[in-house]
Structures are given as structure tokens and as C-alpha cells.
PDB file of C-alpha atoms in Angstrom:
ATOM      1  CA  MET A1149     148.214  74.726 100.082  1.00 37.00           C
ATOM      2  CA  ASP A1150     145.488  77.806 100.272  1.00 42.00           C
ATOM      3  CA  ASN A1151     145.644  79.787 103.020  1.00 43.00           C
ATOM      4  CA  GLY A1152     142.207  81.071 102.431  1.00 42.00           C
ATOM      5  CA  LYS A1153     143.054  84.719 100.351  1.00 42.00           C
ATOM      6  CA  ASN A1154     141.876  83.363  97.144  1.00 43.00           C
ATOM      7  CA  ILE A1155     138.688  83.219  98.568  1.00 38.00           C
ATOM      8  CA  LEU A1156     139.018  86.364 100.504  1.00 47.00           C
ATOM      9  CA  HIS A1157     140.255  88.243  96.930  1.00 48.00           C
ATOM     10  CA  SER A1158     137.492  86.367  94.529  1.00 55.00           C
ATOM     11  CA  GLN A1159     134.997  87.967  97.304  1.00 65.00           C
ATOM     12  CA  ILE A1160     136.183  91.915  96.445  1.00 76.00           C
ATOM     13  CA  ASP A1161     133.491  92.749  94.605  1.00 87.00           C
ATOM     14  CA  CYS A1162     135.597  95.025  91.476  1.00 89.00           C
ATOM     15  CA  SER A1163     132.493  97.712  91.525  1.00 92.00           C
ATOM     16  CA  LYS A1164     133.379  98.871  95.393  1.00 92.00           C
ATOM     17  CA  ILE A1165     137.184  98.937  94.218  1.00 95.00           C
ATOM     18  CA  ARG A1166     138.382 102.926  93.122  1.00 96.00           C
ATOM     19  CA  ILE A1167     141.786 102.815  90.138  1.00 96.00           C
ATOM     20  CA  LEU A1168     143.422 105.836  89.384  1.00 97.00           C
ATOM     21  CA  LEU A1169     144.837 105.469  85.869  1.00 97.00           C
ATOM     22  CA  CYS A1170     147.380 107.453  85.222  1.00 97.00           C
ATOM     23  CA  ASP A1171     149.020 107.011  81.597  1.00 96.00           C
ATOM     24  CA  ALA A1172     149.836 109.963  79.461  1.00 93.00           C
ATOM     25  CA  ASN A1173     148.995 107.823  76.053  1.00 93.00           C
ATOM     26  CA  PRO A1174     145.451 109.108  75.334  1.00 92.00           C
ATOM     27  CA  GLU A1175     144.610 106.358  73.290  1.00 94.00           C
ATOM     28  CA  SER A1176     146.134 103.784  76.075  1.00 94.00           C
ATOM     29  CA  CYS A1177     144.631 105.520  78.429  1.00 95.00           C
ATOM     30  CA  GLN A1178     141.114 105.241  77.154  1.00 96.00           C
ATOM     31  CA  GLU A1179     142.267 101.628  75.577  1.00 96.00           C
ATOM     32  CA  ILE A1180     142.649 100.418  79.523  1.00 97.00           C
ATOM     33  CA  LEU A1181     139.828 103.037  80.172  1.00 97.00           C
ATOM     34  CA  SER A1182     137.694 100.662  78.886  1.00 96.00           C
ATOM     35  CA  LEU A1183     139.075  97.015  79.694  1.00 96.00           C
ATOM     36  CA  LEU A1184     139.254  98.607  83.647  1.00 97.00           C
ATOM     37  CA  CYS A1185     135.267  99.467  82.774  1.00 96.00           C
ATOM     38  CA  GLY A1186     134.619  96.135  81.861  1.00 94.00           C
ATOM     39  CA  CYS A1187     136.014  94.494  85.051  1.00 94.00           C
ATOM     40  CA  SER A1188     133.115  97.065  87.152  1.00 95.00           C
ATOM     41  CA  TYR A1189     135.766  99.304  88.873  1.00 96.00           C
ATOM     42  CA  GLN A1190     135.206 102.547  89.274  1.00 96.00           C
ATOM     43  CA  VAL A1191     137.929 104.577  87.939  1.00 96.00           C
ATOM     44  CA  VAL A1192     139.693 108.521  87.322  1.00 96.00           C
ATOM     45  CA  ALA A1193     141.643 108.366  84.114  1.00 96.00           C
ATOM     46  CA  VAL A1194     144.482 110.889  83.955  1.00 95.00           C
ATOM     47  CA  TRP A1195     146.514 112.112  81.774  1.00 92.00           C
ATOM     48  CA  SER A1196     149.640 114.183  82.220  1.00 92.00           C
ATOM     49  CA  ALA A1197     151.551 114.524  85.976  1.00 90.00           C
ATOM     50  CA  ARG A1198     150.515 117.750  86.934  1.00 92.00           C
ATOM     51  CA  GLU A1199     146.792 116.391  86.537  1.00 94.00           C
ATOM     52  CA  MET A1200     148.141 112.634  88.506  1.00 93.00           C
ATOM     53  CA  TYR A1201     149.523 115.349  91.560  1.00 92.00           C
ATOM     54  CA  GLU A1202     146.454 117.214  92.071  1.00 93.00           C
ATOM     55  CA  THR A1203     144.581 114.506  91.315  1.00 94.00           C
ATOM     56  CA  LEU A1204     146.655 112.309  94.120  1.00 92.00           C
ATOM     57  CA  ASN A1205     145.707 115.287  96.483  1.00 89.00           C
ATOM     58  CA  SER A1206     142.063 115.422  96.231  1.00 91.00           C
ATOM     59  CA  GLU A1207     141.392 111.994  95.174  1.00 84.00           C
ATOM     60  CA  GLY A1208     143.881 110.223  95.924  1.00 80.00           C
ATOM     61  CA  PRO A1209     143.533 108.592  99.827  1.00 87.00           C
ATOM     62  CA  ARG A1210     139.756 107.800  98.442  1.00 91.00           C
ATOM     63  CA  ALA A1211     141.790 105.219  95.990  1.00 94.00           C
ATOM     64  CA  HIS A1212     142.072 101.294  96.536  1.00 95.00           C
ATOM     65  CA  ILE A1213     144.980 100.738  93.986  1.00 96.00           C
ATOM     66  CA  ILE A1214     147.177 103.982  91.701  1.00 97.00           C
ATOM     67  CA  LEU A1215     147.477 102.865  88.151  1.00 97.00           C
ATOM     68  CA  ALA A1216     150.614 104.405  86.831  1.00 97.00           C
ATOM     69  CA  GLU A1217     152.292 104.331  83.077  1.00 96.00           C
ATOM     70  CA  VAL A1218     156.114 104.255  84.501  1.00 96.00           C
ATOM     71  CA  ASN A1219     157.255 107.991  82.710  1.00 93.00           C
ATOM     72  CA  LEU A1220     154.778 109.527  85.178  1.00 93.00           C
ATOM     73  CA  LEU A1221     156.247 107.774  88.310  1.00 94.00           C
ATOM     74  CA  MET A1222     159.342 107.007  87.342  1.00 95.00           C
ATOM     75  CA  SER A1223     160.836 110.768  85.659  1.00 93.00           C
ATOM     76  CA  ASN A1224     162.842 113.603  88.069  1.00 93.00           C
ATOM     77  CA  ASP A1225     163.567 111.045  89.535  1.00 93.00           C
ATOM     78  CA  ALA A1226     161.215 108.955  89.804  1.00 95.00           C
ATOM     79  CA  ARG A1227     158.544 112.813  91.881  1.00 94.00           C
ATOM     80  CA  MET A1228     155.292 110.875  92.248  1.00 95.00           C
ATOM     81  CA  LEU A1229     156.332 108.128  93.331  1.00 97.00           C
ATOM     82  CA  ARG A1230     158.437 109.112  95.931  1.00 96.00           C
ATOM     83  CA  HIS A1231     155.763 111.339  96.657  1.00 95.00           C
ATOM     84  CA  ILE A1232     153.233 108.662  96.554  1.00 96.00           C
ATOM     85  CA  MET A1233     155.913 106.752  99.142  1.00 96.00           C
ATOM     86  CA  HIS A1234     155.762 109.083 101.638  1.00 95.00           C
ATOM     87  CA  GLU A1235     152.684 110.879 101.696  1.00 94.00           C
ATOM     88  CA  LYS A1236     150.700 109.514 104.770  1.00 93.00           C
ATOM     89  CA  GLN A1237     147.534 109.424 103.268  1.00 92.00           C
ATOM     90  CA  LEU A1238     149.096 107.473 100.090  1.00 95.00           C
ATOM     91  CA  GLN A1239     151.858 105.185 101.501  1.00 93.00           C
ATOM     92  CA  LYS A1240     148.908 103.176 101.591  1.00 93.00           C
ATOM     93  CA  ILE A1241     148.269 102.344  97.751  1.00 95.00           C
ATOM     94  CA  PRO A1242     149.468  99.793  96.086  1.00 96.00           C
ATOM     95  CA  VAL A1243     150.914 101.408  93.025  1.00 97.00           C
ATOM     96  CA  ILE A1244     151.212  98.798  90.242  1.00 97.00           C
ATOM     97  CA  ILE A1245     153.765 100.484  87.142  1.00 98.00           C
ATOM     98  CA  LEU A1246     152.340 100.031  83.500  1.00 97.00           C
ATOM     99  CA  THR A1247     155.176  99.402  81.304  1.00 96.00           C
ATOM    100  CA  THR A1248     156.390  98.033  78.671  1.00 92.00           C
ATOM    101  CA  ARG A1249     159.517  95.353  77.699  1.00 91.00           C
ATOM    102  CA  ASP A1250     161.141  97.583  77.271  1.00 92.00           C
ATOM    103  CA  GLN A1251     161.263  99.256  79.680  1.00 94.00           C
ATOM    104  CA  VAL A1252     162.548  97.409  83.076  1.00 90.00           C
ATOM    105  CA  SER A1253     165.611  98.220  84.238  1.00 94.00           C
ATOM    106  CA  ILE A1254     162.995 101.396  85.980  1.00 95.00           C
ATOM    107  CA  THR A1255     160.655  99.226  86.673  1.00 95.00           C
ATOM    108  CA  ILE A1256     162.465  97.207  88.496  1.00 96.00           C
ATOM    109  CA  LYS A1257     163.839 101.367  90.064  1.00 97.00           C
ATOM    110  CA  GLY A1258     160.322 101.851  90.540  1.00 97.00           C
ATOM    111  CA  LEU A1259     159.063  98.575  92.582  1.00 97.00           C
ATOM    112  CA  ARG A1260     162.891  98.745  94.221  1.00 97.00           C
ATOM    113  CA  ILE A1261     161.523 102.412  95.854  1.00 97.00           C
ATOM    114  CA  GLY A1262     157.799 101.006  96.446  1.00 97.00           C
ATOM    115  CA  ALA A1263     155.917 100.198  93.971  1.00 97.00           C
ATOM    116  CA  ALA A1264     153.556  97.145  94.637  1.00 97.00           C
ATOM    117  CA  ASP A1265     153.411  95.230  90.895  1.00 96.00           C
ATOM    118  CA  TYR A1266     154.022  95.684  87.417  1.00 96.00           C
ATOM    119  CA  LEU A1267     152.194  94.618  83.908  1.00 96.00           C
ATOM    120  CA  VAL A1268     153.088  95.099  80.597  1.00 95.00           C
ATOM    121  CA  LYS A1269     151.537  96.761  78.379  1.00 93.00           C
ATOM    122  CA  PRO A1270     149.725  95.551  75.919  1.00 92.00           C
ATOM    123  CA  LEU A1271     147.471  94.541  79.181  1.00 93.00           C
ATOM    124  CA  HIS A1272     144.628  92.335  79.017  1.00 90.00           C
ATOM    125  CA  HIS A1273     141.145  91.680  80.621  1.00 88.00           C
ATOM    126  CA  ASP A1274     142.283  88.302  82.984  1.00 88.00           C
ATOM    127  CA  GLU A1275     145.373  90.753  84.882  1.00 89.00           C
ATOM    128  CA  LEU A1276     142.909  93.364  85.746  1.00 92.00           C
ATOM    129  CA  SER A1277     140.528  91.566  86.442  1.00 88.00           C
ATOM    130  CA  ASN A1278     142.890  90.205  88.852  1.00 88.00           C
ATOM    131  CA  LEU A1279     144.236  93.261  90.448  1.00 91.00           C
ATOM    132  CA  ARG A1280     141.718  93.193  93.708  1.00 87.00           C
ATOM    133  CA  MET A1281     144.461  90.734  95.078  1.00 86.00           C
ATOM    134  CA  HIS A1282     146.165  94.232  95.744  1.00 88.00           C
ATOM    135  CA  VAL A1283     142.994  95.144  97.824  1.00 85.00           C
ATOM    136  CA  GLN A1284     143.881  95.428 101.585  1.00 66.00           C
ATOM    137  CA  LYS A1285     140.237  94.904 103.704  1.00 48.00           C
TER     138      LYS A1285
END
């Protein structure tokens, strides 16, 4: 039974969705950035924990989704993810963890702390085009 959510999310214009992409691997970040832009999202990309923290403080409240690599979120006892979950201006933004198949336990810990979802690398266009499902109106 369709309760209308699928219709609502399919009508969201991806070009109006702002994503903060955080990945310490430059090649991976560039590949994901290219895929996100191909889906028409607005994207700000950063490559380090310091840049992520600075961007969260300046651009974060305007982001609709935070798409971040598991190690950036979960290092130092999940300091970055905990910061997002406790910061009033950021805590309502869905955090999607970028992970690999061998990082299952740390990804589950991130979900328990408050991440909304996870995606396993390598990513594909279809997975990213559906990120709009995480955006609240």
C-alpha cells in the first residue's frame, strides 16, 4: 500500500537539495561528486576532518543531507558524528555514512549514534538519485 510518500519524494527537485560531501579519499570524493552533480544536486565537497568541521559550522545549517565517509565521522570515538547529533542547528540534517563492506561494525555503531542511513562504496547513480528520500519538507 502506497501512503503517498513515494509520490512526494519523487516530486522533490534534486537541484534544490544541498549535500555536504565529506570523503578523505580525493579520488573517491571526486567520483561521488561527479555522480551527485549528474543527479543535479548542489554539492559542497571537503576532504578532511578540519574542513568538515569548518564547513559544518559555516554551511552546515543550510545542508539538506550530510554524506560522509565513515572514518571522518567515527574517528576519535565518533567525535564528528556526536557533534552533528548534539548541535541544535545540525541535528535534524540526515547523516548518510559512506562505508565499505569491511567496515560493518563501525557503521552499525554510527547508526546507533544517530546516522540516518549508510551507502556501501562503490556507489552508483541510482543509489544517489534516491538520496532525496531523506529530505524532509
